[in-house]
């Protein structure tokens, strides 16, 4: 765990997906190859994982695991790239993760949940409730087998400070899904917001360009304005699925500074 009250943030690449560019930027032709990011926060009071990536079964049989999504996305995901293995490569036992924060319930953010067995799952209440409603789950492309994993669930409403010290805070960023959340981490160098799917790409923020589908486009656009204001004030935004930006993010075992 972190020394001397320091906090450390590690970026983990847990596979790649290639899908229609319009799924990320409405109206854009072609296909886009994007990383599947997960993040480890080593806080003096416990280990936090933000998102868990794809389920390991996706490595050898994406069609069975992902169903319809496997017809939309090409998956590149190899043994050793699943989140539990990425953690092990850092010397972290997945069983030691205290808090698992899911940005939302999509397959590339919750597929690794089962591999983080002892964590308490922290999720926005409205997201969790949508995932329990068969109709809403279907409409939002959720698959309960990703998240119906028996975790102790802490359902939160709005901003939630994980350790009460302002250093790791869930930020409600509803719109992509009913209860999407991002994570703000205060590093010594300043605040970082792990946007997840509230903001797929730098272009999403630069051009205020929404994807072709969103649960609530107006809410998603309002979130982009908030993220723009944070960025203008000096917060670093780590975009959810931007390959070019991801290439500038130090990868574990290096920490973000």
Tab-separated table of C-alpha atoms in Angstrom:
chain	number	residue	atom	x	y	z
A	1	UNK	CA	0.000	0.000	0.000
A	2	UNK	CA	1.060	3.628	-0.398
A	3	UNK	CA	3.721	5.061	1.852
A	4	UNK	CA	3.623	8.171	4.076
A	5	UNK	CA	0.026	9.126	3.370
A	6	UNK	CA	0.790	9.354	-0.336
A	7	UNK	CA	-1.873	8.474	-2.841
A	8	UNK	CA	-1.007	6.782	-6.137
A	9	UNK	CA	-3.022	6.297	-9.308
A	10	UNK	CA	-2.246	3.580	-11.855
A	11	UNK	CA	-3.668	3.179	-15.362
A	12	UNK	CA	-4.269	-0.379	-16.590
A	13	UNK	CA	-5.060	-1.294	-20.200
A	14	UNK	CA	-7.415	-4.279	-20.146
A	15	UNK	CA	-7.879	-4.991	-23.846
A	16	UNK	CA	-9.023	-3.054	-26.915
A	17	UNK	CA	-12.320	-2.774	-28.769
A	18	UNK	CA	-12.957	-1.678	-32.354
A	19	UNK	CA	-16.456	-0.456	-33.146
A	20	UNK	CA	-18.385	2.009	-35.305
A	21	UNK	CA	-16.951	5.514	-34.963
A	22	UNK	CA	-20.522	6.868	-34.863
A	23	UNK	CA	-20.934	5.030	-31.574
A	24	UNK	CA	-18.414	7.503	-30.171
A	25	UNK	CA	-19.042	10.572	-32.391
A	26	UNK	CA	-22.479	10.831	-34.003
A	27	UNK	CA	-22.395	10.916	-37.787
A	28	UNK	CA	-18.733	9.911	-38.178
A	29	UNK	CA	-18.043	7.118	-40.682
A	30	UNK	CA	-15.728	4.147	-40.258
A	31	UNK	CA	-14.546	2.217	-37.240
A	32	UNK	CA	-12.488	3.289	-34.232
A	33	UNK	CA	-10.070	1.202	-32.135
A	34	UNK	CA	-10.183	2.174	-28.468
A	35	UNK	CA	-8.575	1.042	-25.204
A	36	UNK	CA	-10.479	-0.520	-22.307
A	37	UNK	CA	-9.095	1.357	-19.274
A	38	UNK	CA	-9.222	0.411	-15.601
A	39	UNK	CA	-7.593	2.337	-12.763
A	40	UNK	CA	-6.112	1.396	-9.410
A	41	UNK	CA	-6.092	4.036	-6.679
A	42	UNK	CA	-3.724	3.185	-3.836
A	43	UNK	CA	-5.020	5.285	-0.944
A	44	UNK	CA	-3.413	4.993	2.509
A	45	UNK	CA	-6.716	3.616	3.840
A	46	UNK	CA	-7.364	1.064	1.119
A	47	UNK	CA	-7.175	0.022	-2.515
A	48	UNK	CA	-9.805	1.262	-4.970
A	49	UNK	CA	-10.446	-0.108	-8.449
A	50	UNK	CA	-12.319	2.129	-10.901
A	51	UNK	CA	-13.970	-0.108	-13.495
A	52	UNK	CA	-13.028	-3.716	-14.146
A	53	UNK	CA	-12.891	-4.090	-17.935
A	54	UNK	CA	-13.970	-7.150	-19.888
A	55	UNK	CA	-14.820	-10.602	-18.553
A	56	UNK	CA	-11.946	-13.098	-19.074
A	57	UNK	CA	-14.249	-15.363	-21.141
A	58	UNK	CA	-14.190	-12.601	-23.773
A	59	UNK	CA	-10.574	-13.592	-24.495
A	60	UNK	CA	-11.505	-16.917	-26.080
A	61	UNK	CA	-15.238	-16.747	-26.852
A	62	UNK	CA	-16.506	-13.191	-27.292
A	63	UNK	CA	-19.631	-14.285	-29.169
A	64	UNK	CA	-20.940	-16.384	-26.272
A	65	UNK	CA	-19.986	-13.887	-23.591
A	66	UNK	CA	-21.068	-10.682	-25.340
A	67	UNK	CA	-23.950	-11.820	-27.522
A	68	UNK	CA	-25.128	-9.015	-29.810
A	69	UNK	CA	-22.252	-6.741	-28.763
A	70	UNK	CA	-19.797	-9.199	-30.349
A	71	UNK	CA	-21.356	-8.398	-33.732
A	72	UNK	CA	-20.732	-4.678	-33.165
A	73	UNK	CA	-17.272	-4.763	-31.589
A	74	UNK	CA	-14.081	-6.561	-32.562
A	75	UNK	CA	-12.319	-7.607	-29.343
A	76	UNK	CA	-8.539	-7.740	-28.799
A	77	UNK	CA	-8.062	-9.194	-25.335
A	78	UNK	CA	-5.425	-11.706	-24.335
A	79	UNK	CA	-4.590	-13.763	-21.224
A	80	UNK	CA	-2.729	-11.535	-18.780
A	81	UNK	CA	-4.696	-8.432	-19.819
A	82	UNK	CA	-7.714	-9.069	-17.567
A	83	UNK	CA	-7.831	-6.711	-14.605
A	84	UNK	CA	-6.960	-9.323	-11.947
A	85	UNK	CA	-3.818	-10.237	-13.919
A	86	UNK	CA	-2.908	-6.567	-14.439
A	87	UNK	CA	-3.191	-6.081	-10.673
A	88	UNK	CA	-1.107	-9.201	-9.992
A	89	UNK	CA	1.617	-7.820	-12.276
A	90	UNK	CA	1.685	-4.787	-9.948
A	91	UNK	CA	2.027	-7.068	-6.912
A	92	UNK	CA	-1.588	-6.437	-5.907
A	93	UNK	CA	-3.846	-9.382	-5.055
A	94	UNK	CA	-7.310	-8.713	-6.518
A	95	UNK	CA	-8.743	-10.123	-3.282
A	96	UNK	CA	-7.271	-7.100	-1.436
A	97	UNK	CA	-9.274	-4.487	-3.364
A	98	UNK	CA	-11.500	-2.809	-0.756
A	99	UNK	CA	-13.702	-0.699	-3.025
A	100	UNK	CA	-14.771	-1.415	-6.602
A	101	UNK	CA	-16.252	1.687	-8.218
A	102	UNK	CA	-18.210	1.035	-11.416
A	103	UNK	CA	-18.709	4.078	-13.622
A	104	UNK	CA	-21.735	2.283	-15.098
A	105	UNK	CA	-22.921	-1.219	-15.913
A	106	UNK	CA	-21.736	-1.759	-19.505
A	107	UNK	CA	-19.803	-4.935	-20.325
A	108	UNK	CA	-16.410	-3.259	-20.796
A	109	UNK	CA	-16.625	-1.587	-17.371
A	110	UNK	CA	-18.081	-4.390	-15.211
A	111	UNK	CA	-16.919	-7.583	-16.942
A	112	UNK	CA	-14.077	-8.054	-14.476
A	113	UNK	CA	-16.202	-7.526	-11.355
A	114	UNK	CA	-16.313	-11.252	-10.545
A	115	UNK	CA	-12.495	-11.240	-10.387
A	116	UNK	CA	-12.533	-8.672	-7.535
A	117	UNK	CA	-14.250	-10.911	-5.001
A	118	UNK	CA	-14.006	-9.092	-1.665
A	119	UNK	CA	-14.617	-5.483	-2.619
A	120	UNK	CA	-17.625	-3.395	-1.750
A	121	UNK	CA	-19.195	-2.200	-5.004
A	122	UNK	CA	-19.806	1.569	-5.109
A	123	UNK	CA	-22.299	2.681	-7.757
A	124	UNK	CA	-24.862	5.405	-8.247
A	125	UNK	CA	-28.235	4.258	-6.955
A	126	UNK	CA	-30.052	5.183	-10.170
A	127	UNK	CA	-27.566	3.094	-12.203
A	128	UNK	CA	-27.887	0.091	-9.899
A	129	UNK	CA	-31.686	0.309	-9.948
A	130	UNK	CA	-31.709	0.507	-13.769
A	131	UNK	CA	-29.604	-2.646	-13.791
A	132	UNK	CA	-32.169	-4.468	-11.636
A	133	UNK	CA	-35.071	-3.564	-13.957
A	134	UNK	CA	-35.207	-6.086	-16.850
A	135	UNK	CA	-36.704	-3.559	-19.282
A	136	UNK	CA	-34.219	-0.788	-18.430
A	137	UNK	CA	-31.364	-3.294	-18.432
A	138	UNK	CA	-32.316	-4.382	-21.943
A	139	UNK	CA	-32.742	-0.817	-23.190
A	140	UNK	CA	-29.357	0.207	-21.772
A	141	UNK	CA	-27.572	-2.924	-23.064
A	142	UNK	CA	-26.697	-4.212	-19.602
A	143	UNK	CA	-25.978	-7.892	-18.989
A	144	UNK	CA	-26.711	-8.879	-15.372
A	145	UNK	CA	-24.130	-11.653	-15.451
A	146	UNK	CA	-21.461	-8.918	-15.459
A	147	UNK	CA	-22.665	-7.279	-12.241
A	148	UNK	CA	-24.970	-9.769	-10.463
A	149	UNK	CA	-21.857	-11.096	-8.739
A	150	UNK	CA	-22.923	-11.057	-5.101
A	151	UNK	CA	-20.884	-8.025	-4.063
A	152	UNK	CA	-21.861	-5.954	-1.066
A	153	UNK	CA	-23.305	-2.879	-2.818
A	154	UNK	CA	-23.066	0.710	-1.620
A	155	UNK	CA	-25.590	2.628	-3.738
A	156	UNK	CA	-24.841	6.350	-3.559
A	157	UNK	CA	-26.750	9.448	-4.621
A	158	UNK	CA	-24.617	12.103	-6.291
A	159	UNK	CA	-21.144	13.059	-5.089
A	160	UNK	CA	-19.587	10.521	-2.739
A	161	UNK	CA	-16.235	10.952	-0.979
A	162	UNK	CA	-14.819	7.436	-0.596
A	163	UNK	CA	-12.484	8.166	2.342
A	164	UNK	CA	-13.853	11.455	3.696
A	165	UNK	CA	-10.688	13.377	2.834
A	166	UNK	CA	-11.593	14.769	-0.588
A	167	UNK	CA	-8.952	12.745	-2.381
A	168	UNK	CA	-11.100	10.114	-4.140
A	169	UNK	CA	-14.608	11.310	-4.974
A	170	UNK	CA	-17.342	9.815	-7.151
A	171	UNK	CA	-18.845	12.498	-9.397
A	172	UNK	CA	-22.339	12.017	-10.829
A	173	UNK	CA	-22.065	12.377	-14.618
A	174	UNK	CA	-25.459	11.047	-15.675
A	175	UNK	CA	-26.430	10.864	-19.327
A	176	UNK	CA	-24.515	8.097	-21.076
A	177	UNK	CA	-26.561	5.781	-18.845
A	178	UNK	CA	-29.133	6.610	-16.140
A	179	UNK	CA	-26.551	6.780	-13.344
A	180	UNK	CA	-23.102	7.100	-14.901
A	181	UNK	CA	-20.368	8.393	-12.564
A	182	UNK	CA	-16.799	9.579	-13.019
A	183	UNK	CA	-14.011	9.583	-10.417
A	184	UNK	CA	-12.012	12.594	-9.239
A	185	UNK	CA	-8.608	11.789	-7.777
A	186	UNK	CA	-6.481	14.491	-6.139
A	187	UNK	CA	-2.839	13.820	-6.891
A	188	UNK	CA	-0.001	15.898	-5.457
A	189	UNK	CA	0.175	17.617	-8.864
A	190	UNK	CA	-3.526	18.457	-8.911
A	191	UNK	CA	-6.920	16.920	-9.628
A	192	UNK	CA	-7.536	14.271	-12.278
A	193	UNK	CA	-11.024	13.284	-13.420
A	194	UNK	CA	-11.365	9.777	-14.803
A	195	UNK	CA	-14.295	10.597	-17.073
A	196	UNK	CA	-15.142	7.069	-18.297
A	197	UNK	CA	-18.012	7.164	-20.781
A	198	UNK	CA	-19.214	10.612	-19.751
A	199	UNK	CA	-16.581	11.752	-22.245
A	200	UNK	CA	-15.246	9.147	-24.655
A	201	UNK	CA	-12.694	11.251	-26.537
A	202	UNK	CA	-10.862	14.576	-26.426
A	203	UNK	CA	-12.912	15.494	-29.509
A	204	UNK	CA	-16.092	14.813	-27.555
A	205	UNK	CA	-15.104	17.646	-25.222
A	206	UNK	CA	-13.433	19.930	-27.772
A	207	UNK	CA	-16.391	19.816	-30.174
A	208	UNK	CA	-19.192	18.971	-27.704
A	209	UNK	CA	-19.969	15.998	-29.942
A	210	UNK	CA	-22.241	13.353	-28.481
A	211	UNK	CA	-22.264	9.704	-29.565
A	212	UNK	CA	-25.081	8.377	-31.757
A	213	UNK	CA	-26.842	6.882	-28.727
A	214	UNK	CA	-27.096	8.105	-25.145
A	215	UNK	CA	-29.666	7.460	-22.438
A	216	UNK	CA	-30.167	11.223	-21.916
A	217	UNK	CA	-28.386	13.397	-24.505
A	218	UNK	CA	-29.284	16.683	-22.778
A	219	UNK	CA	-27.843	15.488	-19.460
A	220	UNK	CA	-24.742	14.191	-21.241
A	221	UNK	CA	-24.213	17.571	-22.922
A	222	UNK	CA	-24.582	19.385	-19.584
A	223	UNK	CA	-21.892	17.084	-18.147
A	224	UNK	CA	-19.566	17.926	-21.044
A	225	UNK	CA	-19.949	21.621	-20.214
A	226	UNK	CA	-19.037	20.849	-16.589
A	227	UNK	CA	-16.000	18.820	-17.664
A	228	UNK	CA	-14.930	21.648	-19.991
A	229	UNK	CA	-15.063	24.102	-17.094
A	230	UNK	CA	-13.006	21.749	-14.919
A	231	UNK	CA	-10.451	21.294	-17.696
A	232	UNK	CA	-10.218	25.060	-18.218
A	233	UNK	CA	-9.574	25.455	-14.471
A	234	UNK	CA	-6.654	23.019	-14.579
A	235	UNK	CA	-8.171	19.605	-13.891
A	236	UNK	CA	-6.689	16.858	-16.021
A	237	UNK	CA	-9.407	14.879	-17.799
A	238	UNK	CA	-8.632	11.257	-18.664
A	239	UNK	CA	-11.053	10.440	-21.476
A	240	UNK	CA	-12.932	7.159	-21.440
A	241	UNK	CA	-11.823	5.606	-24.730
A	242	UNK	CA	-9.348	7.881	-26.549
A	243	UNK	CA	-6.422	5.921	-28.029
A	244	UNK	CA	-4.324	9.004	-28.791
A	245	UNK	CA	-4.808	10.484	-25.333
A	246	UNK	CA	-4.301	7.070	-23.691
A	247	UNK	CA	-0.860	6.877	-25.319
A	248	UNK	CA	0.098	9.918	-23.174
A	249	UNK	CA	-1.093	8.341	-19.902
A	250	UNK	CA	1.684	6.533	-17.988
A	251	UNK	CA	0.842	2.846	-17.750
A	252	UNK	CA	1.329	0.696	-14.679
A	253	UNK	CA	3.762	-0.018	-13.101
A	254	UNK	CA	4.433	3.708	-13.580
A	255	UNK	CA	2.022	5.887	-11.608
A	256	UNK	CA	0.277	8.980	-12.941
A	257	UNK	CA	1.992	12.077	-11.575
